[in-house]
mmCIF file of C-alpha atoms in Angstrom:
data_model
loop_
_atom_site.group_PDB
_atom_site.id
_atom_site.type_symbol
_atom_site.label_atom_id
_atom_site.label_comp_id
_atom_site.label_asym_id
_atom_site.label_seq_id
_atom_site.Cartn_x
_atom_site.Cartn_y
_atom_site.Cartn_z
ATOM 1 C CA UNK H 1 38.959 24.918 8.848
ATOM 2 C CA UNK H 2 36.405 26.602 6.594
ATOM 3 C CA UNK H 3 37.478 24.438 3.644
ATOM 4 C CA UNK H 4 37.166 21.272 5.751
ATOM 5 C CA UNK H 5 33.713 22.335 6.962
ATOM 6 C CA UNK H 6 32.557 22.998 3.398
ATOM 7 C CA UNK H 7 33.968 19.666 2.214
ATOM 8 C CA UNK H 8 32.247 17.853 5.086
ATOM 9 C CA UNK H 9 28.922 19.523 4.284
ATOM 10 C CA UNK H 10 29.209 18.629 0.588
ATOM 11 C CA UNK H 11 30.142 15.015 1.367
ATOM 12 C CA UNK H 12 27.300 14.682 3.886
ATOM 13 C CA UNK H 13 24.738 16.050 1.413
ATOM 14 C CA UNK H 14 25.992 13.736 -1.345
ATOM 15 C CA UNK H 15 25.826 10.638 0.866
ATOM 16 C CA UNK H 16 22.403 11.685 2.175
ATOM 17 C CA UNK H 17 21.193 12.247 -1.386
ATOM 18 C CA UNK H 18 22.259 8.695 -2.254
ATOM 19 C CA UNK H 19 21.038 6.995 0.932
ATOM 20 C CA UNK H 20 17.521 8.435 1.221
ATOM 21 C CA UNK H 21 16.251 7.470 -2.266
ATOM 22 C CA UNK H 22 18.368 4.283 -2.376
ATOM 23 C CA UNK H 23 15.491 1.867 -1.714
ATOM 24 C CA UNK H 24 13.239 3.511 -4.289
ATOM 25 C CA UNK H 25 16.052 3.517 -6.855
ATOM 26 C CA UNK H 26 16.698 -0.208 -6.307
ATOM 27 C CA UNK H 27 13.016 -1.118 -6.676
ATOM 28 C CA UNK H 28 12.594 1.042 -9.770
ATOM 29 C CA UNK H 29 15.708 -0.457 -11.372
ATOM 30 C CA UNK H 30 14.575 -4.024 -10.628
ATOM 31 C CA UNK H 31 11.095 -3.519 -12.077
ATOM 32 C CA UNK H 32 12.494 -1.670 -15.070
ATOM 33 C CA UNK H 33 14.813 -4.598 -15.812
ATOM 34 C CA UNK H 34 11.846 -6.986 -15.709
ATOM 35 C CA UNK H 35 10.153 -4.893 -18.390
ATOM 36 C CA UNK H 36 13.452 -4.574 -20.234
ATOM 37 C CA UNK H 37 13.811 -8.364 -20.454
ATOM 38 C CA UNK H 38 10.254 -8.677 -21.737
ATOM 39 C CA UNK H 39 10.749 -5.884 -24.267
ATOM 40 C CA UNK H 40 14.068 -7.364 -25.374
ATOM 41 C CA UNK H 41 12.394 -10.713 -26.055
ATOM 42 C CA UNK H 42 9.880 -9.008 -28.349
ATOM 43 C CA UNK H 43 10.314 -5.290 -29.015
ATOM 44 C CA UNK H 44 9.675 -2.071 -27.097
ATOM 45 C CA UNK H 45 6.758 -1.133 -29.299
ATOM 46 C CA UNK H 46 5.171 -4.571 -29.039
ATOM 47 C CA UNK H 47 5.798 -4.727 -25.272
ATOM 48 C CA UNK H 48 3.990 -1.421 -24.711
ATOM 49 C CA UNK H 49 1.176 -2.509 -27.036
ATOM 50 C CA UNK H 50 0.737 -5.807 -25.172
ATOM 51 C CA UNK H 51 0.730 -4.015 -21.799
ATOM 52 C CA UNK H 52 -1.943 -1.560 -22.908
ATOM 53 C CA UNK H 53 -4.011 -4.304 -24.508
ATOM 54 C CA UNK H 54 -3.944 -6.468 -21.393
ATOM 55 C CA UNK H 55 -4.764 -3.437 -19.230
ATOM 56 C CA UNK H 56 -7.779 -2.696 -21.421
ATOM 57 C CA UNK H 57 -9.144 -6.249 -21.533
ATOM 58 C CA UNK H 58 -8.218 -7.784 -18.178
ATOM 59 C CA UNK H 59 -10.070 -6.659 -15.052
ATOM 60 C CA UNK H 60 -7.674 -8.744 -12.940
ATOM 61 C CA UNK H 61 -4.696 -6.902 -14.438
ATOM 62 C CA UNK H 62 -6.286 -3.513 -13.692
ATOM 63 C CA UNK H 63 -7.004 -4.551 -10.108
ATOM 64 C CA UNK H 64 -3.424 -5.697 -9.633
ATOM 65 C CA UNK H 65 -2.144 -2.468 -11.168
ATOM 66 C CA UNK H 66 -4.210 -0.315 -8.788
ATOM 67 C CA UNK H 67 -3.099 -2.405 -5.819
ATOM 68 C CA UNK H 68 0.566 -2.174 -6.820
ATOM 69 C CA UNK H 69 0.162 1.565 -7.433
ATOM 70 C CA UNK H 70 -1.245 2.160 -3.946
ATOM 71 C CA UNK H 71 1.384 -0.048 -2.294
ATOM 72 C CA UNK H 72 4.047 2.028 -4.045
ATOM 73 C CA UNK H 73 2.447 5.239 -2.750
ATOM 74 C CA UNK H 74 2.260 3.788 0.753
ATOM 75 C CA UNK H 75 5.895 2.656 0.728
ATOM 76 C CA UNK H 76 6.995 5.990 -0.686
ATOM 77 C CA UNK H 77 5.276 7.765 2.211
ATOM 78 C CA UNK H 78 6.500 5.429 4.938
ATOM 79 C CA UNK H 79 9.938 4.278 3.765
ATOM 80 C CA UNK H 80 11.156 5.391 0.367
ATOM 81 C CA UNK H 81 10.871 9.149 0.784
ATOM 82 C CA UNK H 82 11.879 9.653 4.406
ATOM 83 C CA UNK H 83 14.680 11.700 5.870
ATOM 84 C CA UNK H 84 17.360 10.056 7.973
ATOM 85 C CA UNK H 85 16.676 10.057 11.733
ATOM 86 C CA UNK H 86 19.633 9.893 14.084
ATOM 87 C CA UNK H 87 17.536 8.195 16.800
ATOM 88 C CA UNK H 88 14.504 6.241 15.511
ATOM 89 C CA UNK H 89 13.616 5.244 19.100
ATOM 90 C CA UNK H 90 13.405 8.805 20.369
ATOM 91 C CA UNK H 91 9.592 8.853 20.583
ATOM 92 C CA UNK H 92 8.337 5.265 20.831
ATOM 93 C CA UNK H 93 5.288 6.160 22.956
ATOM 94 C CA UNK H 94 4.381 9.343 21.075
ATOM 95 C CA UNK H 95 1.867 10.077 18.349
ATOM 96 C CA UNK H 96 -1.309 8.936 20.112
ATOM 97 C CA UNK H 97 -3.217 12.208 20.223
ATOM 98 C CA UNK H 98 -3.995 15.108 17.929
ATOM 99 C CA UNK H 99 -1.238 17.227 19.458
ATOM 100 C CA UNK H 100 2.425 16.852 18.635
ATOM 101 C CA UNK H 101 5.278 17.100 21.088
ATOM 102 C CA UNK H 102 5.431 20.820 20.378
ATOM 103 C CA UNK H 103 1.760 21.224 21.329
ATOM 104 C CA UNK H 104 0.632 21.992 17.788
ATOM 105 C CA UNK H 105 -2.349 20.305 16.142
ATOM 106 C CA UNK H 106 -1.309 17.150 14.279
ATOM 107 C CA UNK H 107 -3.352 14.899 11.978
ATOM 108 C CA UNK H 108 -0.740 12.124 11.875
ATOM 109 C CA UNK H 109 -2.888 9.695 13.892
ATOM 110 C CA UNK H 110 -5.859 10.170 11.544
ATOM 111 C CA UNK H 111 -3.614 9.875 8.494
ATOM 112 C CA UNK H 112 -2.199 6.597 9.797
ATOM 113 C CA UNK H 113 -5.723 5.188 10.066
ATOM 114 C CA UNK H 114 -6.709 6.285 6.563
ATOM 115 C CA UNK H 115 -3.413 5.051 5.103
ATOM 116 C CA UNK H 116 -4.334 1.394 5.608
ATOM 117 C CA UNK H 117 -8.044 1.537 4.723
ATOM 118 C CA UNK H 118 -7.462 1.606 0.930
ATOM 119 C CA UNK H 119 -4.609 -0.891 1.324
ATOM 120 C CA UNK H 120 -6.854 -3.626 2.751
ATOM 121 C CA UNK H 121 -9.778 -2.664 0.492
ATOM 122 C CA UNK H 122 -7.641 -2.979 -2.631
ATOM 123 C CA UNK H 123 -5.964 -6.144 -1.346
ATOM 124 C CA UNK H 124 -9.295 -7.876 -0.722
ATOM 125 C CA UNK H 125 -10.768 -6.532 -3.968
ATOM 126 C CA UNK H 126 -7.759 -7.725 -5.998
ATOM 127 C CA UNK H 127 -7.822 -11.220 -4.502
ATOM 128 C CA UNK H 128 -11.592 -11.360 -3.940
ATOM 129 C CA UNK H 129 -12.079 -14.755 -5.583
ATOM 130 C CA UNK H 130 -9.576 -16.393 -3.243
ATOM 131 C CA UNK H 131 -10.717 -14.573 -0.116
ATOM 132 C CA UNK H 132 -14.467 -14.102 -0.333
ATOM 133 C CA UNK H 133 -15.555 -17.523 -1.557
ATOM 134 C CA UNK H 134 -13.460 -19.517 0.884
ATOM 135 C CA UNK H 135 -13.632 -17.494 4.072
ATOM 136 C CA UNK H 136 -16.370 -16.418 6.427
ATOM 137 C CA UNK H 137 -16.798 -12.874 7.700
ATOM 138 C CA UNK H 138 -14.925 -13.474 10.973
ATOM 139 C CA UNK H 139 -12.071 -15.103 9.088
ATOM 140 C CA UNK H 140 -11.859 -12.150 6.724
ATOM 141 C CA UNK H 141 -11.814 -9.689 9.608
ATOM 142 C CA UNK H 142 -9.079 -11.752 11.253
ATOM 143 C CA UNK H 143 -7.184 -11.674 7.948
ATOM 144 C CA UNK H 144 -7.560 -7.880 7.777
ATOM 145 C CA UNK H 145 -6.250 -7.607 11.345
ATOM 146 C CA UNK H 146 -3.310 -9.927 10.756
ATOM 147 C CA UNK H 147 -2.274 -8.492 7.386
ATOM 148 C CA UNK H 148 -2.482 -4.861 8.486
ATOM 149 C CA UNK H 149 -0.660 -5.565 11.758
ATOM 150 C CA UNK H 150 2.080 -7.583 10.037
ATOM 151 C CA UNK H 151 2.542 -5.013 7.267
ATOM 152 C CA UNK H 152 2.671 -2.101 9.705
ATOM 153 C CA UNK H 153 5.078 -3.969 11.989
ATOM 154 C CA UNK H 154 7.342 -4.688 9.022
ATOM 155 C CA UNK H 155 7.330 -1.027 8.007
ATOM 156 C CA UNK H 156 8.080 0.121 11.555
ATOM 157 C CA UNK H 157 11.003 -2.277 11.913
ATOM 158 C CA UNK H 158 12.398 -1.230 8.529
ATOM 159 C CA UNK H 159 12.159 2.398 9.640
ATOM 160 C CA UNK H 160 14.055 1.416 12.766
ATOM 161 C CA UNK H 161 16.748 -0.601 10.974
ATOM 162 C CA UNK H 162 17.235 1.884 8.135
ATOM 163 C CA UNK H 163 16.884 4.975 10.373
ATOM 164 C CA UNK H 164 14.090 6.306 8.145
ATOM 165 C CA UNK H 165 11.471 7.783 10.438
ATOM 166 C CA UNK H 166 10.689 6.874 14.031
ATOM 167 C CA UNK H 167 9.442 3.617 15.512
ATOM 168 C CA UNK H 168 6.121 4.371 17.244
ATOM 169 C CA UNK H 169 3.593 2.031 18.810
ATOM 170 C CA UNK H 170 0.866 4.533 17.939
ATOM 171 C CA UNK H 171 1.619 4.110 14.229
ATOM 172 C CA UNK H 172 1.313 0.345 14.602
ATOM 173 C CA UNK H 173 -2.037 0.654 16.390
ATOM 174 C CA UNK H 174 -3.582 3.220 14.040
ATOM 175 C CA UNK H 175 -2.377 1.413 10.907
ATOM 176 C CA UNK H 176 -3.906 -1.829 12.189
ATOM 177 C CA UNK H 177 -7.135 -0.008 13.058
ATOM 178 C CA UNK H 178 -7.273 1.373 9.531
ATOM 179 C CA UNK H 179 -6.756 -2.115 8.099
ATOM 180 C CA UNK H 180 -9.602 -3.515 10.217
ATOM 181 C CA UNK H 181 -11.876 -0.665 9.088
ATOM 182 C CA UNK H 182 -10.894 -1.378 5.482
ATOM 183 C CA UNK H 183 -11.766 -5.052 5.961
ATOM 184 C CA UNK H 184 -15.106 -4.123 7.549
ATOM 185 C CA UNK H 185 -15.945 -1.819 4.644
ATOM 186 C CA UNK H 186 -15.109 -4.532 2.121
ATOM 187 C CA UNK H 187 -17.193 -7.151 3.945
ATOM 188 C CA UNK H 188 -20.108 -4.708 4.242
ATOM 189 C CA UNK H 189 -19.865 -3.949 0.530
ATOM 190 C CA UNK H 190 -19.814 -7.633 -0.436
ATOM 191 C CA UNK H 191 -22.715 -8.409 1.883
ATOM 192 C CA UNK H 192 -24.678 -5.532 0.371
ATOM 193 C CA UNK H 193 -23.864 -6.763 -3.122
ATOM 194 C CA UNK H 194 -25.025 -10.280 -2.266
ATOM 195 C CA UNK H 195 -28.255 -8.969 -0.726
ATOM 196 C CA UNK H 196 -28.929 -6.828 -3.820
ATOM 197 C CA UNK H 197 -28.339 -9.789 -6.154
ATOM 198 C CA UNK H 198 -30.619 -11.995 -4.073
ATOM 199 C CA UNK H 199 -33.388 -9.377 -4.040
ATOM 200 C CA UNK H 200 -32.962 -8.852 -7.785
ATOM 201 C CA UNK H 201 -33.243 -12.598 -8.508
ATOM 202 C CA UNK H 202 -36.357 -12.907 -6.317
ATOM 203 C CA UNK H 203 -37.877 -9.960 -8.150
ATOM 204 C CA UNK H 204 -37.147 -11.579 -11.528
ATOM 205 C CA UNK H 205 -38.659 -14.881 -10.356
ATOM 206 C CA UNK H 206 -41.756 -13.022 -9.169
ATOM 207 C CA UNK H 207 -42.206 -11.462 -12.590
ATOM 208 C CA UNK H 208 -41.824 -14.839 -14.327
ATOM 209 C CA UNK H 209 -44.411 -16.479 -12.055
ATOM 210 C CA UNK H 210 -47.047 -13.822 -12.807
#
């Protein structure tokens, strides 16, 4: 019986060790193979040199890199580095306040808000030319609401299907709230930038007319 128990524990730990980082391992392998194909077509040294050169010269590339970096961090926190939950629906209505089920102080609600603020900020900043020039403020706020809600809903359902974390309506609400705040901050920043440019141009015109 002891031998069977030990064998069961070992097998469980091995399977758990494979299952939990499985998604991250797949993504890392896929992206590595993309770089591998590129490096194979040229050379590893040249591939690295081209990457660094483009990163140095292209602002668009740096924006995309920062956005991809934050998305990876966000996915690692919400999906790729989570322990297996036997019942993801055990606390659907929990997580609204600053107290956990055990009565202890919890910052999870605040963290869920702040998690999506940089996500929407970086998303809008990365694709600013497509978003800002073609859409009005209300449309951008609606986009922030829709994108953050859809992304959070997708993460929650993946947690439910893969048994990685718990499905909670509070997470969906606070993530969406954070996305809306991120959109509001971006719009405020762009409006401030436009006002500063306008004031600067008027000041320059005033100097020329004197």
